[in-house]
Tab-separated table of C-alpha atoms and ligand atoms in Angstrom:
chain	number	residue	atom	x	y	z
A	991	UNK	CA	7.527	-16.362	12.027
A	992	UNK	CA	4.838	-18.765	10.871
A	993	UNK	CA	4.727	-17.155	7.435
A	994	UNK	CA	8.412	-17.831	7.048
A	995	UNK	CA	7.867	-21.452	8.097
A	996	UNK	CA	4.970	-21.907	5.662
A	997	UNK	CA	6.972	-21.139	2.568
A	998	UNK	CA	10.068	-19.288	3.678
A	999	UNK	CA	12.298	-22.059	2.426
A	1000	UNK	CA	11.297	-21.192	-1.112
A	1001	UNK	CA	12.080	-17.515	-0.874
A	1002	UNK	CA	15.726	-17.821	-1.760
A	1003	UNK	CA	14.907	-19.914	-4.827
A	1004	UNK	CA	13.357	-18.544	-7.996
A	1005	UNK	CA	10.205	-20.654	-7.925
A	1006	UNK	CA	7.184	-20.181	-5.693
A	1007	UNK	CA	4.603	-22.925	-5.440
A	1008	UNK	CA	1.569	-20.696	-5.974
A	1009	UNK	CA	-0.926	-23.495	-5.409
A	1010	UNK	CA	0.625	-24.128	-2.016
A	1011	UNK	CA	0.414	-20.395	-1.327
A	1012	UNK	CA	-3.263	-20.462	-2.321
A	1013	UNK	CA	-3.811	-23.253	0.156
A	1014	UNK	CA	-2.800	-20.865	2.956
A	1015	UNK	CA	-6.202	-19.141	2.486
A	1016	UNK	CA	-8.992	-21.179	4.079
A	1017	UNK	CA	-11.792	-19.054	2.615
A	1018	UNK	CA	-10.692	-19.993	-0.893
A	1019	UNK	CA	-11.378	-23.668	-0.295
A	1020	UNK	CA	-15.149	-23.146	-0.225
A	1021	UNK	CA	-17.830	-24.068	-2.679
A	1022	UNK	CA	-20.277	-21.297	-3.476
A	1023	UNK	CA	-23.641	-22.179	-5.026
A	1024	UNK	CA	-22.291	-25.663	-5.626
A	1025	UNK	CA	-19.231	-24.388	-7.527
A	1026	UNK	CA	-15.648	-23.722	-6.371
A	1027	UNK	CA	-15.367	-20.122	-5.192
A	1028	UNK	CA	-13.554	-17.914	-7.704
A	1029	UNK	CA	-12.818	-14.817	-5.655
A	1030	UNK	CA	-12.204	-11.829	-7.912
A	1031	UNK	CA	-13.106	-8.981	-5.562
A	1032	UNK	CA	-9.626	-8.485	-4.163
A	1033	UNK	CA	-9.614	-4.736	-4.759
A	1034	UNK	CA	-12.505	-4.491	-2.290
A	1035	UNK	CA	-10.771	-6.673	0.277
A	1036	UNK	CA	-8.305	-9.545	0.181
A	1037	UNK	CA	-8.759	-12.950	1.759
A	1038	UNK	CA	-6.697	-13.755	4.862
A	1039	UNK	CA	-4.026	-16.434	5.165
A	1040	UNK	CA	-4.140	-18.868	8.091
A	1041	UNK	CA	-1.082	-17.206	9.696
A	1042	UNK	CA	-2.992	-13.926	10.034
A	1043	UNK	CA	-6.079	-15.648	11.439
A	1044	UNK	CA	-3.849	-17.562	13.872
A	1045	UNK	CA	-1.961	-14.436	14.929
A	1046	UNK	CA	-5.212	-12.685	15.882
A	1047	UNK	CA	-6.489	-15.754	17.744
A	1048	UNK	CA	-3.171	-16.205	19.529
A	1049	UNK	CA	-3.207	-12.548	20.530
A	1050	UNK	CA	-6.554	-13.002	22.285
A	1051	UNK	CA	-5.622	-16.370	23.761
A	1052	UNK	CA	-2.276	-15.284	25.168
A	1053	UNK	CA	-1.413	-11.606	24.944
A	1054	UNK	CA	-4.599	-9.563	25.261
A	1055	UNK	CA	-4.199	-6.424	27.386
A	1056	UNK	CA	-4.436	-2.692	26.810
A	1057	UNK	CA	-1.201	-1.179	25.572
A	1058	UNK	CA	1.107	1.613	26.770
A	1059	UNK	CA	-0.639	2.155	30.109
A	1060	UNK	CA	-0.078	-0.978	32.128
A	1061	UNK	CA	2.969	-1.802	34.222
A	1062	UNK	CA	1.884	-5.420	34.347
A	1063	UNK	CA	3.494	-8.167	32.276
A	1064	UNK	CA	0.612	-8.779	29.883
A	1065	UNK	CA	0.303	-5.100	29.018
A	1066	UNK	CA	4.019	-4.988	28.360
A	1067	UNK	CA	3.700	-7.982	26.016
A	1068	UNK	CA	0.821	-6.375	24.116
A	1069	UNK	CA	2.752	-3.107	23.851
A	1070	UNK	CA	5.848	-4.895	22.555
A	1071	UNK	CA	3.726	-6.673	19.938
A	1072	UNK	CA	1.974	-3.451	18.874
A	1073	UNK	CA	5.134	-1.357	18.625
A	1074	UNK	CA	6.992	-4.250	16.987
A	1075	UNK	CA	4.540	-4.117	14.095
A	1076	UNK	CA	5.250	-0.413	13.645
A	1077	UNK	CA	8.861	-1.388	12.959
A	1078	UNK	CA	7.721	-4.023	10.444
A	1079	UNK	CA	5.533	-1.493	8.647
A	1080	UNK	CA	8.422	0.965	8.470
A	1081	UNK	CA	10.700	-1.684	6.984
A	1082	UNK	CA	7.994	-2.796	4.532
A	1083	UNK	CA	7.548	0.677	3.022
A	1084	UNK	CA	11.127	1.853	3.653
A	1085	UNK	CA	10.214	4.582	6.143
A	1086	UNK	CA	13.206	6.134	7.882
A	1087	UNK	CA	11.728	5.759	11.372
A	1088	UNK	CA	8.863	3.613	12.731
A	1089	UNK	CA	7.397	6.700	14.427
A	1090	UNK	CA	6.569	8.040	10.969
A	1091	UNK	CA	3.916	5.319	10.641
A	1092	UNK	CA	0.658	6.268	12.360
A	1093	UNK	CA	-1.925	3.511	12.793
A	1094	UNK	CA	-5.372	4.483	11.538
A	1095	UNK	CA	-8.574	2.589	10.720
A	1096	UNK	CA	-7.755	2.448	7.023
A	1097	UNK	CA	-7.038	4.624	4.015
A	1098	UNK	CA	-10.268	6.567	4.552
A	1099	UNK	CA	-9.364	7.538	8.093
A	1100	UNK	CA	-5.771	8.258	7.074
A	1101	UNK	CA	-6.867	10.757	4.425
A	1102	UNK	CA	-9.342	12.350	6.834
A	1103	UNK	CA	-6.548	12.620	9.401
A	1104	UNK	CA	-4.436	14.584	6.922
A	1105	UNK	CA	-7.415	16.732	5.869
A	1106	UNK	CA	-8.235	17.578	9.477
A	1107	UNK	CA	-4.651	18.322	10.536
A	1108	UNK	CA	-2.560	19.452	7.573
A	1109	UNK	CA	-5.632	20.630	5.667
A	1110	UNK	CA	-7.179	22.705	8.422
A	1111	UNK	CA	-3.869	24.247	9.352
A	1112	UNK	CA	-2.357	24.918	5.932
A	1113	UNK	CA	-5.220	25.351	3.468
A	1114	UNK	CA	-7.269	28.543	3.384
A	1115	UNK	CA	-9.511	30.770	1.314
A	1116	UNK	CA	-8.583	30.900	-2.366
A	1117	UNK	CA	-6.178	27.953	-2.111
A	1118	UNK	CA	-6.415	25.007	-4.482
A	1119	UNK	CA	-6.214	21.254	-3.990
A	1120	UNK	CA	-5.355	19.169	-7.043
A	1121	UNK	CA	-6.963	15.734	-7.204
A	1122	UNK	CA	-6.932	13.356	-10.145
A	1123	UNK	CA	-9.777	12.092	-12.306
A	1124	UNK	CA	-9.036	8.587	-10.986
A	1125	UNK	CA	-9.685	9.161	-7.294
A	1126	UNK	CA	-11.717	6.944	-4.992
A	1127	UNK	CA	-14.407	8.846	-3.084
A	1128	UNK	CA	-12.167	8.575	0.013
A	1129	UNK	CA	-9.700	10.900	-1.654
A	1130	UNK	CA	-12.346	13.358	-2.834
A	1131	UNK	CA	-14.952	13.845	-0.133
A	1132	UNK	CA	-12.603	14.712	2.793
A	1133	UNK	CA	-11.183	17.507	0.605
A	1134	UNK	CA	-14.656	18.724	-0.354
A	1135	UNK	CA	-15.579	18.959	3.322
A	1136	UNK	CA	-12.386	20.931	3.945
A	1137	UNK	CA	-12.962	23.223	0.950
A	1138	UNK	CA	-16.487	23.984	2.139
A	1139	UNK	CA	-15.155	24.998	5.533
A	1140	UNK	CA	-12.161	26.968	4.276
A	1141	UNK	CA	-13.303	28.446	0.978
A	1142	UNK	CA	-10.679	26.527	-0.990
A	1143	UNK	CA	-11.227	24.923	-4.414
A	1144	UNK	CA	-10.666	21.474	-5.893
A	1145	UNK	CA	-9.180	21.189	-9.372
A	1146	UNK	CA	-8.884	17.938	-11.265
A	1147	UNK	CA	-5.968	16.437	-13.201
A	1148	UNK	CA	-7.671	14.946	-16.282
A	1149	UNK	CA	-7.165	11.498	-17.786
A	1150	UNK	CA	-7.380	10.077	-21.299
A	1151	UNK	CA	-9.843	7.414	-22.472
A	1152	UNK	CA	-7.438	4.647	-21.451
A	1153	UNK	CA	-7.472	5.902	-17.876
A	1154	UNK	CA	-3.982	7.474	-17.878
A	1155	UNK	CA	-3.408	10.796	-16.148
A	1156	UNK	CA	-2.348	13.690	-18.377
A	1157	UNK	CA	0.851	14.860	-16.770
A	1158	UNK	CA	1.185	17.896	-19.070
A	1159	UNK	CA	-2.232	19.070	-17.913
A	1160	UNK	CA	-1.131	18.527	-14.323
A	1161	UNK	CA	1.856	20.803	-14.948
A	1162	UNK	CA	-0.523	23.536	-16.192
A	1163	UNK	CA	-2.762	23.201	-13.130
A	1164	UNK	CA	0.097	23.701	-10.648
A	1165	UNK	CA	0.095	27.335	-9.518
A	1166	UNK	CA	1.017	29.454	-6.516
A	1167	UNK	CA	-2.523	28.788	-5.267
A	1168	UNK	CA	-1.911	25.011	-5.158
A	1169	UNK	CA	-1.432	23.864	-1.561
A	1170	UNK	CA	-1.874	20.120	-1.959
A	1171	UNK	CA	-1.732	17.444	-4.636
A	1172	UNK	CA	-3.621	14.302	-3.557
A	1173	UNK	CA	-3.398	11.442	-6.062
A	1174	UNK	CA	-3.873	7.708	-6.052
A	1175	UNK	CA	-0.942	5.390	-6.736
A	1176	UNK	CA	-3.168	2.743	-8.346
A	1177	UNK	CA	-6.780	3.253	-9.460
A	1178	UNK	CA	-9.253	0.863	-7.846
A	1179	UNK	CA	-11.749	1.255	-10.692
A	1180	UNK	CA	-9.418	0.864	-13.696
A	1181	UNK	CA	-6.141	-0.496	-12.310
A	1182	UNK	CA	-4.043	2.351	-13.741
A	1183	UNK	CA	-0.660	2.742	-12.056
A	1184	UNK	CA	-0.166	6.503	-12.008
A	1185	UNK	CA	3.243	8.146	-12.657
A	1186	UNK	CA	3.346	8.992	-8.985
A	1187	UNK	CA	7.080	9.655	-8.710
A	1188	UNK	CA	6.908	12.168	-11.538
A	1189	UNK	CA	3.823	13.818	-10.095
A	1190	UNK	CA	5.441	14.014	-6.659
A	1191	UNK	CA	8.668	15.498	-7.982
A	1192	UNK	CA	6.863	18.094	-10.112
A	1193	UNK	CA	4.717	19.110	-7.146
A	1194	UNK	CA	7.681	19.247	-4.781
A	1195	UNK	CA	9.600	21.416	-7.257
A	1196	UNK	CA	6.675	23.825	-7.075
A	1197	UNK	CA	6.796	23.676	-3.268
A	1198	UNK	CA	3.484	21.814	-3.012
A	1199	UNK	CA	2.690	19.085	-0.465
A	1200	UNK	CA	1.811	15.664	-1.914
A	1201	UNK	CA	-0.478	12.972	-0.533
A	1202	UNK	CA	-0.542	9.547	-2.157
A	1203	UNK	CA	-3.452	7.155	-1.700
A	1204	UNK	CA	-1.649	3.826	-1.686
A	1205	UNK	CA	-4.652	1.627	-0.849
A	1206	UNK	CA	-4.397	-0.312	-4.133
A	1207	UNK	CA	-0.613	-0.175	-4.453
A	1208	UNK	CA	0.852	-1.561	-1.225
A	1209	UNK	CA	-0.916	-4.953	-1.616
A	1210	UNK	CA	0.381	-5.446	-5.158
A	1211	UNK	CA	3.922	-4.100	-5.572
A	1212	UNK	CA	6.976	-3.093	-3.559
A	1213	UNK	CA	6.406	0.422	-2.209
A	1214	UNK	CA	9.257	2.650	-1.098
A	1215	UNK	CA	7.933	5.899	0.369
A	1216	UNK	CA	11.393	7.387	0.363
A	1217	UNK	CA	11.821	6.735	-3.354
A	1218	UNK	CA	8.343	8.046	-4.263
A	1219	UNK	CA	9.160	11.333	-2.587
A	1220	UNK	CA	5.643	12.276	-1.423
A	1221	UNK	CA	4.823	13.860	1.941
A	1222	UNK	CA	1.967	11.571	2.994
A	1223	UNK	CA	1.435	7.957	1.949
A	1224	UNK	CA	-1.733	6.206	3.116
A	1225	UNK	CA	-2.968	2.595	2.913
A	1226	UNK	CA	-5.357	0.002	4.376
A	1227	UNK	CA	-4.448	-3.360	5.913
A	1228	UNK	CA	-7.512	-5.312	4.802
A	1229	UNK	CA	-6.563	-5.180	1.125
A	1230	UNK	CA	-3.159	-6.738	1.926
A	1231	UNK	CA	-4.176	-9.863	3.843
A	1232	UNK	CA	-4.543	-8.115	7.219
A	1233	UNK	CA	-7.756	-7.683	9.239
A	1234	UNK	CA	-10.253	-4.913	8.570
A	1235	UNK	CA	-10.139	-1.724	10.619
A	1236	UNK	CA	-6.393	-1.133	10.450
A	1237	UNK	CA	-4.302	1.007	8.130
A	1238	UNK	CA	-1.288	3.285	8.070
A	1239	UNK	CA	-0.704	6.979	7.446
A	1240	UNK	CA	2.953	7.711	6.776
A	1241	UNK	CA	4.685	11.098	6.771
A	1242	UNK	CA	8.183	12.279	7.752
A	1243	UNK	CA	8.492	13.042	11.472
A	1244	UNK	CA	9.173	16.712	10.861
A	1245	UNK	CA	5.850	17.040	9.025
A	1246	UNK	CA	3.836	15.120	11.638
A	1247	UNK	CA	5.527	17.217	14.355
A	1248	UNK	CA	4.355	20.419	12.687
A	1249	UNK	CA	0.692	19.364	12.764
A	1250	UNK	CA	-1.908	19.629	15.518
A	1251	UNK	CA	-3.660	16.535	16.863
A	1252	UNK	CA	-7.029	15.587	15.400
A	1253	UNK	CA	-8.943	13.347	17.778
A	1254	UNK	CA	-8.502	13.986	21.493
A	1255	UNK	CA	-8.551	11.384	24.249
A	1256	UNK	CA	-6.382	8.965	26.140
A	1257	UNK	CA	-2.863	8.093	24.982
A	1258	UNK	CA	-2.450	11.196	22.795
A	1259	UNK	CA	-1.622	13.544	25.667
A	1260	UNK	CA	1.430	14.348	27.696
A	1261	UNK	CA	-0.503	16.108	30.484
A	1262	UNK	CA	-4.107	17.141	31.038
A	1263	UNK	CA	-5.626	19.794	33.242
A	1264	UNK	CA	-8.910	21.618	32.868
A	1265	UNK	CA	-6.961	24.715	31.899
A	1266	UNK	CA	-4.666	23.190	29.282
A	1267	UNK	CA	-3.457	19.892	27.911
A	1268	UNK	CA	-0.214	19.091	26.147
A	1269	UNK	CA	0.330	16.464	23.497
A	1270	UNK	CA	2.257	13.232	23.377
A	1271	UNK	CA	5.002	12.789	20.831
A	1272	UNK	CA	4.262	11.429	17.337
A	1273	UNK	CA	2.848	8.858	16.627
A	1274	UNK	CA	0.873	8.696	19.900
A	1275	UNK	CA	-0.334	12.273	19.251
A	1276	UNK	CA	-2.438	10.897	16.386
A	1277	UNK	CA	-3.572	7.640	18.016
A	1278	UNK	CA	-6.172	8.732	20.571
A	1279	UNK	CA	-7.924	6.058	22.602
A	1280	UNK	CA	-7.452	2.310	22.715
A	1281	UNK	CA	-6.280	1.340	19.250
A	1282	UNK	CA	-7.170	-1.689	17.135
A	1283	UNK	CA	-4.500	-3.822	18.804
A	1284	UNK	CA	-5.453	-7.156	17.266
A	1285	UNK	CA	-5.689	-5.446	13.878
A	1286	UNK	CA	-2.110	-4.252	14.279
A	1287	UNK	CA	-1.007	-7.736	15.334
A	1288	UNK	CA	-2.751	-9.160	12.255
A	1289	UNK	CA	-1.134	-6.518	10.054
A	1290	UNK	CA	2.269	-7.586	11.369
A	1291	UNK	CA	1.535	-11.214	10.471
A	1292	UNK	CA	0.313	-10.147	7.008
A	1293	UNK	CA	3.484	-8.159	6.384
A	1294	UNK	CA	5.620	-11.141	7.438
A	1295	UNK	CA	3.607	-13.323	5.103
A	1296	UNK	CA	3.831	-10.998	2.082
A	1297	UNK	CA	7.501	-10.242	2.693
A	1298	UNK	CA	8.277	-13.954	2.853
A	1299	UNK	CA	6.800	-14.404	-0.625
A	1300	UNK	CA	8.370	-11.144	-1.832
A	1301	UNK	CA	6.437	-8.155	-3.168
A	1302	UNK	CA	8.370	-8.193	-6.431
A	1303	UNK	CA	7.273	-11.788	-6.983
A	1304	UNK	CA	3.695	-10.873	-6.111
A	1305	UNK	CA	3.774	-8.016	-8.638
A	1306	UNK	CA	5.146	-10.297	-11.365
A	1307	UNK	CA	2.616	-13.037	-10.604
A	1308	UNK	CA	-0.306	-10.616	-10.657
A	1309	UNK	CA	0.866	-9.073	-13.913
A	1310	UNK	CA	0.750	-12.480	-15.597
A	1311	UNK	CA	-2.623	-13.219	-14.012
A	1312	UNK	CA	-4.060	-9.884	-15.105
A	1313	UNK	CA	-3.028	-10.582	-18.692
A	1314	UNK	CA	-4.788	-13.959	-18.502
A	1315	UNK	CA	-7.959	-12.395	-17.081
A	1316	UNK	CA	-7.993	-9.577	-19.628
A	1317	UNK	CA	-7.481	-12.064	-22.458
A	1318	UNK	CA	-10.336	-14.194	-21.105
A	1319	UNK	CA	-12.672	-11.198	-21.024
A	1320	UNK	CA	-11.656	-10.128	-24.535
A	1321	UNK	CA	-12.389	-13.592	-25.934
A	1322	UNK	CA	-16.106	-13.218	-25.210
A	1323	UNK	CA	-17.878	-11.348	-28.035
A	1324	UNK	CA	-19.625	-8.148	-26.934
A	1325	UNK	CA	-17.279	-7.399	-24.023
A	1326	UNK	CA	-15.126	-4.300	-23.722
A	1327	UNK	CA	-12.322	-3.693	-21.239
A	1328	UNK	CA	-12.584	-0.359	-19.459
A	1329	UNK	CA	-9.199	0.964	-18.399
A	1330	UNK	CA	-6.447	0.093	-20.839
A	1331	UNK	CA	-3.527	2.056	-19.416
A	1332	UNK	CA	-0.047	0.826	-20.328
A	1333	UNK	CA	0.845	0.479	-16.655
A	1334	UNK	CA	-1.808	-1.466	-14.752
A	1335	UNK	CA	-2.096	-3.490	-11.574
A	1336	UNK	CA	-4.611	-6.114	-10.608
A	1337	UNK	CA	-7.873	-4.759	-12.053
A	1338	UNK	CA	-9.836	-5.809	-15.148
A	1339	UNK	CA	-12.966	-3.653	-15.420
A	1340	UNK	CA	-15.318	-4.422	-18.276
A	1341	UNK	CA	-18.758	-3.873	-19.758
A	1342	UNK	CA	-20.940	-5.998	-22.031
A	1343	UNK	CA	-23.012	-4.522	-24.794
A	1344	UNK	CA	-26.649	-4.106	-23.762
A	1345	UNK	CA	-26.205	-5.854	-20.393
A	1346	UNK	CA	-26.207	-4.055	-17.052
A	1347	UNK	CA	-23.087	-4.787	-14.972
A	1348	UNK	CA	-25.278	-5.810	-12.022
A	1349	UNK	CA	-26.749	-8.555	-14.199
A	1350	UNK	CA	-23.224	-9.678	-15.103
A	1351	UNK	CA	-22.356	-9.843	-11.395
A	1352	UNK	CA	-25.532	-11.719	-10.465
A	1353	UNK	CA	-25.152	-14.370	-13.158
A	1354	UNK	CA	-21.412	-14.734	-12.489
A	1355	UNK	CA	-22.248	-15.295	-8.834
A	1356	UNK	CA	-24.470	-18.235	-9.836
A	1357	UNK	CA	-21.280	-19.727	-11.318
A	1358	UNK	CA	-19.345	-19.175	-8.082
A	1359	UNK	CA	-17.471	-16.181	-9.532
A	1360	UNK	CA	-17.317	-13.177	-7.180
A	1361	UNK	CA	-17.118	-9.934	-9.187
A	1362	UNK	CA	-17.718	-6.377	-8.055
A	1363	UNK	CA	-20.193	-4.337	-10.064
A	1364	UNK	CA	-21.108	-0.673	-9.794
A	1365	UNK	CA	-19.197	2.592	-9.722
A	1366	UNK	CA	-16.510	1.212	-7.373
A	1367	UNK	CA	-16.686	4.341	-5.179
A	1368	UNK	CA	-15.188	6.258	-8.097
A	1369	UNK	CA	-18.219	7.899	-9.662
A	1370	UNK	CA	-16.182	10.653	-11.389
A	1371	UNK	CA	-14.230	7.948	-13.261
A	1372	UNK	CA	-17.500	6.470	-14.530
A	1373	UNK	CA	-18.851	9.902	-15.471
A	1374	UNK	CA	-15.659	10.729	-17.369
A	1375	UNK	CA	-15.981	7.500	-19.369
A	1376	UNK	CA	-19.719	7.947	-19.958
A	1377	UNK	CA	-20.643	4.841	-17.971
A	1378	UNK	CA	-22.915	4.268	-14.978
A	1379	UNK	CA	-21.030	1.188	-13.839
A	1380	UNK	CA	-18.660	-1.613	-14.810
A	1381	UNK	CA	-18.096	-5.204	-13.775
A	1382	UNK	CA	-14.702	-5.588	-12.165
A	1383	UNK	CA	-12.482	-8.634	-11.761
A	1384	UNK	CA	-9.614	-7.793	-9.434
A	1385	UNK	CA	-6.868	-10.320	-8.887
A	1386	UNK	CA	-4.510	-11.291	-6.103
A	1387	UNK	CA	-1.443	-13.529	-6.203
A	1388	UNK	CA	-3.506	-16.490	-4.932
A	1389	UNK	CA	-5.761	-16.461	-7.992
A	1390	UNK	CA	-4.934	-18.928	-10.748
A	1391	UNK	CA	-4.873	-18.911	-14.557
A	1392	UNK	CA	-7.629	-21.568	-14.421
A	1393	UNK	CA	-9.842	-19.018	-12.687
A	1394	UNK	CA	-9.494	-16.797	-15.755
A	1395	UNK	CA	-11.145	-19.630	-17.692
A	1396	UNK	CA	-13.870	-19.865	-15.035
A	1397	UNK	CA	-14.486	-16.132	-15.477
A	1398	UNK	CA	-14.627	-16.578	-19.243
A	1399	UNK	CA	-17.245	-19.308	-19.014
A	1400	UNK	CA	-19.258	-17.244	-16.493
A	1401	UNK	CA	-19.270	-14.310	-18.938
A	1402	UNK	CA	-20.250	-16.626	-21.785
A	1403	UNK	CA	-23.140	-17.751	-19.582
A	1404	UNK	CA	-24.162	-14.087	-19.169
A	1405	UNK	CA	-24.176	-13.755	-22.976
A	1406	UNK	CA	-26.315	-16.880	-23.325
A	1407	UNK	CA	-28.845	-15.708	-20.745
A	1408	UNK	CA	-29.207	-12.385	-22.532
A	1409	UNK	CA	-29.174	-13.987	-25.965
A	1410	UNK	CA	-26.225	-11.836	-26.913
B	1928	LIG	N1	-8.518	4.480	-1.934
B	1928	LIG	C1	-8.619	3.502	-2.828
B	1928	LIG	C2	-7.899	3.615	-4.137
B	1928	LIG	C3	-9.395	2.384	-2.533
B	1928	LIG	O1	-9.505	1.400	-3.426
B	1928	LIG	C4	-10.058	2.302	-1.286
B	1928	LIG	C5	-10.924	1.120	-0.921
B	1928	LIG	N2	-11.705	0.626	-1.957
B	1928	LIG	C6	-9.901	3.364	-0.400
B	1928	LIG	C7	-9.126	4.431	-0.745
B	1928	LIG	C8	-10.559	3.346	0.944
B	1928	LIG	O2	-10.046	2.326	1.725
B	1928	LIG	P1	-10.772	1.874	3.063
B	1928	LIG	O3	-12.206	1.603	2.701
B	1928	LIG	O4	-10.024	0.660	3.466
B	1928	LIG	O5	-10.629	3.000	4.023
């Protein structure tokens, strides 16, 4: 509700006061090393608006109790809040039923959940899993662990030098051995928006199950799981203004129902005896133990907040910002953008001739500019492009065009220091 109050009145109109929106984020008001903080590490995690911080505090001040098990009033309140957020999540991603949305710790846990349930049940010796060249380690390693156990093989959909997936090559890789296609919606290292609908429909035509890693998509554009047509869609809350430690794994009920539980414990059972236990219905079947209740409450507040601004407006704003940041980087002699796909969201990765990205990050930090440097948990992307690392500026809607100029002067400072 508070999100709606903070700028809900503007939603119907065409214009959003982005500086007012920025002011909702207390962390952005800081000075760092004597300079205004320019936070450009949004792909790693977003900052949190006051409404999310307040929702978590209010939860502990007024509603804290364990959920589902208590008959007492407070437990009922906590349960209503927790299950209410499931409905918000479903609406946000256009799921047909809130029960399709399983709360997990984040994208990493969501993918591991699918690997340990769907993967262990449906993937066997000689089978193949198709990943893409753009994947984050979270969408590689769980499948490697599974392949080691089951004797299955990973094959990789290649990309071009711009960081775009080669869909024709994907078509050639699909075979009767393919049991799963697991592809990111948006690359965290390069910002590429993949042709996920096309990939999903080609895989489905071949009868193959599709998992989409939506960690970098849900925070930046409207996502409609129904329209995408995949079987699993996974994302993290902390990259979309919610607290850390909460995320969502979506799949149609019929698919969840067909899978065994993964973690065992309280809340995921229907009955327990030493001889045999039976399982609760989905989603409880996949939510063993006391969940991250305040994380869910915070996620609900974040969804209210983002929805009040409008995800289409956020996407448009970030597109303009990204162009400004890329132009700023290009203006500095000796820089090169890495990742030049036609369809991109939020990420400007770059290198500077003769300068290690860690040095770029360290000098930028002296200017108050927070960049990420390294392989961005996507080492195969770096290997494919013949790089060890890049510097990455990743934007959110609360960044400003002026911050692109701050980045430019920080990079110019890097050049000066290195005499480039
Ligand atoms: N996939 C992508 C594309 C990501 O960017 C990230 C986080 N950097 C993850 C998965 C993993 O998310 P988390 O660390 O929140 O589990």
